[in-house]
Amino acid sequence: MMARRTGRRPGNPDTREAILAAARAAFAERGFDATSIRAIATAAEVDPALVHHYFGTKEELFRAAMAMPIDPARLLPGVLAGGPEGVGERLVRTFLGVWDSPAGTAAVALLRSAVSNEWMARLMREFLVTQVLRRVLDHLDIDPAELPLRGSLVASQLIGLAMMRYVIRLEPVASADPETLVAAIGPTVQRYVTGDLG
């Protein structure tokens, strides 16, 4: 008698990737709350049960879908290169580079969902604080007592930019050349990071 295997069977990677691609597109277009497993399954041309098989709940699928191929730990050394001077422009340039890339689709989905879903808002806050802002600010000579305020101000600028460019699509910001935005917004971010806040 053969021993029964436990756990999930290994699936077809093409099916898994088709589901993830459909999920990224659906979450980016409609946000977390307005996207259903059934709609994702239809777009991926699979049975909804297969989506549950691979990913469990909608929340688990969303987390998998937002696992972008871009790791902040790999991008931030470029932001920090050269020390504090110019870090604002480098941070905005890197931010736009990610959001303007194909991986930015998942970021738009997260941003849309964070506006209306507290769980997603917590997830976004955690990501911003631990994976981006802390990694930048901890490498600069900044008074530790000022780090939370400076980090929050930087985040407000970057998330505001993302909302206007990618969600609301306010012109001319939505179609502006990235370097135009770097030149306009970089100095403000630089002041939030190293300048006088008084």
Backbone as CSV, one residue per row, in Angstrom:
resi,resn,N_x,N_y,N_z,CA_x,CA_y,CA_z,C_x,C_y,C_z
1,MET,0.842,-1.182,0.000,0.000,0.000,0.000,0.881,1.237,0.000
2,MET,0.587,2.148,-0.921,1.417,3.354,-1.038,1.038,4.364,0.037
3,ALA,2.059,5.044,0.566,1.804,6.090,1.559,1.157,7.275,0.862
4,ARG,0.192,7.856,1.516,-0.514,9.011,0.952,0.336,10.261,1.114
5,ARG,0.459,11.017,0.052,1.218,12.280,0.117,0.393,13.331,0.826
6,THR,1.080,14.152,1.565,0.388,15.247,2.258,0.812,16.571,1.641
7,GLY,0.032,17.592,1.910,0.331,18.925,1.396,-0.164,19.076,-0.024
8,ARG,0.114,20.252,-0.596,-0.343,20.542,-1.945,0.564,19.872,-2.956
9,ARG,-0.055,19.391,-4.012,0.736,18.793,-5.075,1.440,19.909,-5.842
10,PRO,2.642,19.615,-6.367,3.302,20.647,-7.156,2.488,20.899,-8.417
11,GLY,2.251,22.140,-8.730,1.396,22.470,-9.861,2.198,22.852,-11.080
12,ASN,1.489,23.085,-12.138,2.081,23.531,-13.383,2.503,24.991,-13.225
13,PRO,3.796,25.296,-13.387,4.227,26.689,-13.195,3.579,27.652,-14.184
14,ASP,3.233,27.167,-15.390,2.572,28.048,-16.353,1.192,28.472,-15.855
15,THR,0.461,27.533,-15.252,-0.864,27.854,-14.708,-0.734,28.852,-13.570
16,ARG,0.220,28.614,-12.687,0.450,29.516,-11.550,0.781,30.922,-12.048
17,GLU,1.652,31.025,-13.033,2.037,32.333,-13.571,0.871,33.017,-14.283
18,ALA,0.030,32.225,-14.955,-1.148,32.803,-15.616,-2.095,33.404,-14.581
19,ILE,-2.268,32.705,-13.457,-3.121,33.218,-12.388,-2.526,34.502,-11.804
20,LEU,-1.214,34.495,-11.552,-0.563,35.693,-11.001,-0.674,36.877,-11.960
21,ALA,-0.479,36.635,-13.237,-0.581,37.720,-14.219,-2.000,38.283,-14.251
22,ALA,-2.995,37.398,-14.228,-4.388,37.851,-14.217,-4.695,38.611,-12.932
23,ALA,-4.161,38.138,-11.817,-4.393,38.796,-10.530,-3.772,40.186,-10.507
24,ARG,-2.539,40.308,-10.985,-1.885,41.617,-11.003,-2.686,42.617,-11.829
25,ALA,-3.132,42.178,-12.989,-3.906,43.076,-13.848,-5.228,43.466,-13.191
26,ALA,-5.921,42.495,-12.606,-7.224,42.769,-11.988,-7.074,43.664,-10.765
27,PHE,-6.101,43.377,-9.907,-5.903,44.195,-8.712,-5.487,45.618,-9.093
28,ALA,-4.662,45.771,-10.111,-4.230,47.108,-10.531,-5.395,47.901,-11.100
29,GLU,-6.271,47.229,-11.823,-7.383,47.928,-12.464,-8.500,48.243,-11.482
30,ARG,-8.834,47.278,-10.614,-10.020,47.441,-9.767,-9.727,47.565,-8.279
31,GLY,-8.493,47.302,-7.856,-8.191,47.304,-6.435,-8.572,45.981,-5.790
32,PHE,-8.180,45.829,-4.536,-8.370,44.559,-3.832,-9.842,44.225,-3.616
33,ASP,-10.598,45.166,-3.064,-11.975,44.871,-2.675,-12.881,44.551,-3.862
34,ALA,-12.675,45.203,-4.975,-13.564,45.014,-6.123,-13.141,43.866,-7.038
35,THR,-12.070,43.173,-6.680,-11.599,42.053,-7.485,-12.016,40.744,-6.838
36,SER,-12.579,39.849,-7.618,-13.001,38.549,-7.088,-12.112,37.439,-7.615
37,ILE,-12.047,36.362,-6.856,-11.324,35.173,-7.295,-11.920,34.676,-8.614
38,ARG,-13.236,34.719,-8.727,-13.904,34.250,-9.946,-13.447,35.068,-11.159
39,ALA,-13.338,36.385,-11.002,-12.908,37.226,-12.126,-11.464,36.915,-12.520
40,ILE,-10.618,36.693,-11.528,-9.219,36.345,-11.812,-9.150,34.995,-12.521
41,ALA,-9.921,34.030,-12.035,-9.941,32.710,-12.659,-10.415,32.796,-14.109
42,THR,-11.439,33.602,-14.348,-11.950,33.767,-15.714,-10.871,34.347,-16.623
43,ALA,-10.166,35.388,-16.128,-9.112,36.011,-16.932,-7.964,35.046,-17.206
44,ALA,-7.666,34.187,-16.223,-6.575,33.221,-16.375,-7.022,31.949,-17.099
45,GLU,-8.347,31.854,-17.367,-8.930,30.688,-18.036,-8.698,29.402,-17.241
46,VAL,-8.965,29.504,-15.919,-8.880,28.337,-15.033,-10.120,28.307,-14.144
47,ASP,-10.331,27.200,-13.481,-11.431,27.066,-12.537,-11.083,27.835,-11.256
48,PRO,-12.058,28.513,-10.637,-11.764,29.226,-9.380,-11.144,28.327,-8.309
49,ALA,-11.523,27.049,-8.292,-10.947,26.137,-7.298,-9.437,26.011,-7.469
50,LEU,-8.965,26.143,-8.707,-7.527,26.056,-8.943,-6.802,27.266,-8.367
51,VAL,-7.443,28.435,-8.420,-6.853,29.631,-7.805,-6.698,29.396,-6.302
52,HIS,-7.750,28.868,-5.675,-7.666,28.552,-4.239,-6.615,27.484,-3.968
53,HIS,-6.500,26.526,-4.857,-5.509,25.461,-4.682,-4.087,26.029,-4.613
54,TYR,-3.775,26.921,-5.547,-2.424,27.477,-5.605,-2.168,28.523,-4.519
55,PHE,-3.173,29.336,-4.204,-2.913,30.506,-3.369,-3.746,30.605,-2.105
56,GLY,-4.729,29.758,-1.904,-5.550,29.841,-0.705,-6.573,30.952,-0.817
57,THR,-6.438,31.953,0.020,-7.410,33.045,0.073,-7.057,34.158,-0.907
58,LYS,-7.972,35.087,-1.073,-7.712,36.251,-1.921,-6.555,37.068,-1.355
59,GLU,-6.479,37.171,-0.026,-5.387,37.910,0.601,-4.037,37.283,0.278
60,GLU,-3.967,35.956,0.325,-2.714,35.272,0.007,-2.340,35.458,-1.463
61,LEU,-3.340,35.430,-2.321,-3.091,35.664,-3.735,-2.570,37.079,-3.953
62,PHE,-3.154,38.047,-3.265,-2.701,39.424,-3.430,-1.253,39.578,-2.977
63,ARG,-0.912,38.979,-1.839,0.474,39.057,-1.363,1.428,38.437,-2.379
64,ALA,1.020,37.322,-2.957,1.863,36.694,-3.977,1.968,37.586,-5.210
65,ALA,0.864,38.200,-5.585,0.859,39.053,-6.776,1.714,40.297,-6.596
66,MET,1.819,40.827,-5.382,2.615,42.033,-5.182,4.069,41.742,-4.866
67,ALA,4.471,40.485,-4.919,5.883,40.133,-4.735,6.629,40.498,-6.012
68,MET,6.908,41.765,-6.159,7.534,42.265,-7.370,8.949,41.723,-7.508
69,PRO,9.425,41.633,-8.729,10.784,41.140,-8.938,11.842,42.172,-8.535
70,ILE,11.425,43.273,-7.988,12.355,44.329,-7.583,12.461,44.332,-6.071
71,ASP,13.644,44.132,-5.572,13.908,44.087,-4.140,14.494,45.433,-3.713
72,PRO,13.819,46.152,-2.787,14.359,47.448,-2.354,15.800,47.364,-1.862
73,ALA,16.164,46.262,-1.248,17.533,46.119,-0.741,18.557,46.180,-1.871
74,ARG,18.144,45.825,-3.067,19.070,45.868,-4.203,19.094,47.247,-4.858
75,LEU,18.020,48.015,-4.713,17.939,49.327,-5.340,18.513,50.436,-4.469
76,LEU,18.372,50.287,-3.163,18.725,51.393,-2.267,20.209,51.728,-2.206
77,PRO,21.136,50.799,-2.416,22.536,51.226,-2.458,22.783,52.313,-3.504
78,GLY,22.076,52.266,-4.628,22.200,53.318,-5.632,21.657,54.644,-5.145
79,VAL,20.595,54.588,-4.343,20.029,55.805,-3.758,21.013,56.421,-2.773
80,LEU,21.698,55.566,-2.013,22.596,56.042,-0.963,23.989,56.397,-1.471
81,ALA,24.322,55.957,-2.675,25.650,56.245,-3.229,25.850,57.751,-3.311
82,GLY,26.973,58.211,-2.817,27.244,59.644,-2.860,26.861,60.367,-1.593
83,GLY,26.328,59.643,-0.605,26.012,60.254,0.673,24.730,61.067,0.653
84,PRO,24.572,61.935,1.647,23.312,62.658,1.812,22.977,63.625,0.673
85,GLU,23.997,64.234,0.072,23.726,65.213,-0.985,23.159,64.506,-2.207
86,GLY,22.016,64.980,-2.668,21.388,64.409,-3.854,20.543,63.178,-3.601
87,VAL,20.417,62.776,-2.326,19.639,61.576,-2.037,18.165,61.766,-2.393
88,GLY,17.656,62.986,-2.292,16.260,63.250,-2.642,15.990,62.963,-4.109
89,GLU,16.862,63.466,-4.980,16.684,63.225,-6.409,16.865,61.755,-6.745
90,ARG,17.853,61.117,-6.136,18.086,59.692,-6.427,16.917,58.840,-5.951
91,LEU,16.336,59.211,-4.815,15.194,58.454,-4.298,13.981,58.601,-5.220
92,VAL,13.698,59.820,-5.669,12.564,60.039,-6.572,12.815,59.328,-7.902
93,ARG,14.030,59.393,-8.412,14.355,58.728,-9.683,14.161,57.218,-9.577
94,THR,14.634,56.638,-8.488,14.483,55.192,-8.287,13.020,54.816,-8.125
95,PHE,12.284,55.607,-7.358,10.860,55.384,-7.140,10.104,55.369,-8.475
96,LEU,10.351,56.371,-9.300,9.681,56.439,-10.602,10.112,55.290,-11.507
97,GLY,11.376,54.903,-11.415,11.856,53.779,-12.219,11.107,52.496,-11.916
98,VAL,10.807,52.266,-10.637,10.047,51.077,-10.249,8.604,51.195,-10.712
99,TRP,7.969,52.316,-10.421,6.541,52.476,-10.730,6.277,52.557,-12.229
100,ASP,7.244,53.035,-13.004,7.075,53.106,-14.453,7.398,51.780,-15.141
101,SER,7.936,50.826,-14.413,8.292,49.531,-14.984,7.085,48.595,-14.931
102,PRO,7.155,47.441,-15.594,6.062,46.469,-15.504,5.752,46.057,-14.060
103,ALA,6.745,46.057,-13.192,6.515,45.703,-11.788,5.644,46.726,-11.075
104,GLY,5.540,47.932,-11.623,4.720,48.968,-11.005,3.240,48.646,-10.977
105,THR,2.804,47.710,-11.816,1.394,47.313,-11.832,0.952,46.829,-10.459
106,ALA,1.776,46.008,-9.815,1.439,45.502,-8.487,1.425,46.630,-7.460
107,ALA,2.325,47.588,-7.607,2.358,48.714,-6.674,1.098,49.559,-6.785
108,VAL,0.605,49.759,-7.995,-0.644,50.509,-8.193,-1.797,49.774,-7.518
109,ALA,-1.827,48.450,-7.649,-2.879,47.657,-7.012,-2.844,47.834,-5.498
110,LEU,-1.655,47.796,-4.921,-1.517,47.972,-3.476,-1.979,49.354,-3.053
111,LEU,-1.601,50.363,-3.809,-1.987,51.728,-3.467,-3.501,51.912,-3.537
112,ARG,-4.128,51.398,-4.579,-5.585,51.483,-4.699,-6.262,50.813,-3.505
113,SER,-5.777,49.646,-3.139,-6.396,48.896,-2.051,-6.138,49.532,-0.691
114,ALA,-4.965,50.132,-0.516,-4.633,50.737,0.773,-5.549,51.899,1.117
115,VAL,-6.100,52.545,0.087,-6.988,53.678,0.318,-8.292,53.240,0.972
116,SER,-8.761,52.034,0.651,-10.075,51.600,1.136,-10.044,50.389,2.063
117,ASN,-8.883,49.816,2.286,-8.793,48.592,3.067,-7.722,48.761,4.133
118,GLU,-8.120,48.706,5.405,-7.167,48.952,6.494,-6.038,47.926,6.516
119,TRP,-6.350,46.673,6.188,-5.294,45.654,6.169,-4.238,46.012,5.140
120,MET,-4.676,46.452,3.975,-3.730,46.838,2.927,-2.964,48.104,3.325
121,ALA,-3.639,49.022,4.001,-2.955,50.235,4.464,-1.850,49.879,5.452
122,ARG,-2.153,48.937,6.353,-1.115,48.494,7.305,0.040,47.838,6.566
123,LEU,-0.275,47.023,5.571,0.754,46.341,4.799,1.638,47.347,4.072
124,MET,1.013,48.347,3.484,1.789,49.364,2.777,2.661,50.166,3.737
125,ARG,2.098,50.547,4.891,2.891,51.274,5.890,4.098,50.457,6.315
126,GLU,3.868,49.184,6.602,4.962,48.307,7.039,6.032,48.212,5.967
127,PHE,5.608,48.053,4.730,6.571,47.960,3.635,7.371,49.256,3.505
128,LEU,6.674,50.388,3.489,7.364,51.669,3.333,8.360,51.925,4.458
129,VAL,7.914,51.667,5.686,8.769,51.973,6.838,9.962,51.030,6.910
130,THR,9.703,49.720,6.821,10.783,48.760,7.067,11.653,48.479,5.851
131,GLN,11.068,48.515,4.664,11.825,48.122,3.492,12.427,49.283,2.714
132,VAL,11.882,50.484,2.909,12.381,51.611,2.124,12.922,52.716,3.022
133,LEU,12.032,53.386,3.757,12.447,54.593,4.483,13.508,54.321,5.539
134,ARG,13.298,53.315,6.349,14.280,53.019,7.399,15.640,52.704,6.786
135,ARG,15.631,51.973,5.685,16.907,51.608,5.054,17.635,52.830,4.508
136,VAL,16.892,53.823,4.055,17.533,55.046,3.563,17.989,55.913,4.728
137,LEU,17.081,56.224,5.633,17.377,57.189,6.696,18.393,56.670,7.706
138,ASP,18.418,55.368,7.947,19.385,54.817,8.895,20.821,54.945,8.400
139,HIS,21.005,55.144,7.098,22.356,55.269,6.550,22.819,56.716,6.442
140,LEU,21.985,57.634,6.879,22.337,59.041,6.824,22.523,59.567,8.246
141,ASP,23.294,60.632,8.382,23.582,61.195,9.705,22.428,62.107,10.125
142,ILE,21.364,61.462,10.647,20.147,62.185,11.021,19.856,61.909,12.491
143,ASP,19.425,62.927,13.205,19.030,62.776,14.609,17.946,61.699,14.693
144,PRO,18.169,60.629,15.464,17.179,59.549,15.560,15.792,60.030,15.984
145,ALA,15.728,61.110,16.764,14.430,61.638,17.197,13.643,62.222,16.023
146,GLU,14.340,62.625,14.962,13.677,63.219,13.800,13.301,62.196,12.730
147,LEU,13.803,60.969,12.853,13.583,59.970,11.810,12.103,59.723,11.495
148,PRO,11.238,59.538,12.515,9.833,59.273,12.175,9.178,60.395,11.369
149,LEU,9.407,61.654,11.759,8.808,62.773,11.033,9.382,62.875,9.630
150,ARG,10.693,62.794,9.523,11.315,62.898,8.200,10.842,61.760,7.293
151,GLY,10.789,60.553,7.820,10.321,59.420,7.027,8.884,59.591,6.572
152,SER,8.031,60.080,7.458,6.623,60.299,7.104,6.470,61.376,6.043
153,LEU,7.279,62.420,6.130,7.214,63.481,5.125,7.668,62.971,3.758
154,VAL,8.745,62.190,3.734,9.196,61.604,2.471,8.104,60.712,1.893
155,ALA,7.519,59.869,2.743,6.460,58.966,2.275,5.271,59.750,1.729
156,SER,4.906,60.850,2.399,3.758,61.636,1.919,4.023,62.190,0.524
157,GLN,5.260,62.594,0.285,5.611,63.139,-1.032,5.579,62.044,-2.102
158,LEU,6.167,60.891,-1.794,6.245,59.813,-2.779,4.875,59.187,-3.054
159,ILE,4.106,58.954,-1.999,2.780,58.359,-2.203,1.850,59.366,-2.880
160,GLY,1.987,60.645,-2.541,1.212,61.669,-3.244,1.549,61.689,-4.734
161,LEU,2.829,61.567,-5.049,3.253,61.505,-6.444,2.650,60.271,-7.124
162,ALA,2.700,59.122,-6.454,2.141,57.895,-7.025,0.641,58.032,-7.261
163,MET,-0.065,58.631,-6.318,-1.518,58.810,-6.489,-1.817,59.677,-7.707
164,MET,-1.109,60.795,-7.826,-1.393,61.719,-8.921,-0.969,61.159,-10.275
165,ARG,0.153,60.450,-10.319,0.694,59.967,-11.598,0.027,58.669,-12.069
166,TYR,-0.232,57.745,-11.128,-0.633,56.403,-11.541,-2.088,56.042,-11.231
167,VAL,-2.703,56.700,-10.257,-4.080,56.362,-9.897,-5.045,57.413,-10.435
168,ILE,-4.885,58.656,-10.004,-5.756,59.738,-10.463,-5.369,60.187,-11.872
169,ARG,-4.087,60.042,-12.183,-3.555,60.378,-13.522,-3.790,61.845,-13.864
170,LEU,-3.398,62.693,-12.947,-3.517,64.137,-13.135,-2.449,64.622,-14.108
171,GLU,-2.887,65.279,-15.151,-1.946,65.841,-16.132,-1.509,67.230,-15.699
172,PRO,-0.287,67.606,-15.985,0.708,66.910,-16.792,1.593,65.940,-16.015
173,VAL,1.340,65.752,-14.709,2.182,64.843,-13.915,2.119,63.420,-14.467
174,ALA,0.930,62.981,-14.886,0.759,61.600,-15.329,1.636,61.243,-16.518
175,SER,1.848,62.172,-17.423,2.628,61.856,-18.617,3.978,62.572,-18.654
176,ALA,4.344,63.222,-17.569,5.603,63.974,-17.549,6.801,63.042,-17.658
177,ASP,7.837,63.549,-18.273,9.103,62.823,-18.318,9.599,62.639,-16.882
178,PRO,10.076,61.450,-16.531,10.527,61.230,-15.152,11.553,62.246,-14.663
179,GLU,12.474,62.657,-15.525,13.506,63.602,-15.084,12.929,64.977,-14.756
180,THR,11.825,65.341,-15.395,11.140,66.589,-15.047,10.620,66.505,-13.617
181,LEU,10.052,65.354,-13.268,9.533,65.165,-11.909,10.666,65.065,-10.894
182,VAL,11.744,64.417,-11.273,12.910,64.331,-10.373,13.409,65.731,-10.050
183,ALA,13.521,66.578,-11.064,14.016,67.945,-10.858,13.068,68.768,-10.000
184,ALA,11.757,68.534,-10.144,10.774,69.327,-9.400,10.576,68.828,-7.975
185,ILE,10.572,67.520,-7.777,10.219,66.942,-6.478,11.443,66.563,-5.659
186,GLY,12.544,66.236,-6.320,13.761,65.823,-5.611,14.214,66.805,-4.537
187,PRO,14.254,68.119,-4.823,14.685,69.064,-3.787,13.764,69.090,-2.565
188,THR,12.475,68.875,-2.767,11.550,68.825,-1.632,11.833,67.602,-0.772
189,VAL,12.030,66.460,-1.420,12.373,65.241,-0.672,13.715,65.420,0.031
190,GLN,14.657,66.091,-0.639,15.962,66.342,-0.021,15.805,67.167,1.257
191,ARG,14.942,68.182,1.217,14.728,68.992,2.426,14.114,68.152,3.539
192,TYR,13.175,67.270,3.179,12.580,66.398,4.191,13.619,65.475,4.813
193,VAL,14.605,65.073,4.032,15.615,64.134,4.534,16.694,64.850,5.332
194,THR,17.229,65.956,4.805,18.397,66.562,5.453,18.221,68.032,5.831
195,GLY,17.147,68.670,5.378,17.025,70.110,5.585,16.382,70.500,6.894
196,ASP,16.220,71.792,7.060,15.590,72.352,8.251,14.072,72.170,8.138
197,LEU,13.488,71.553,9.154,12.052,71.317,9.145,11.283,72.389,9.920
198,GLY,12.002,73.321,10.514,11.366,74.342,11.327,10.725,75.442,10.549
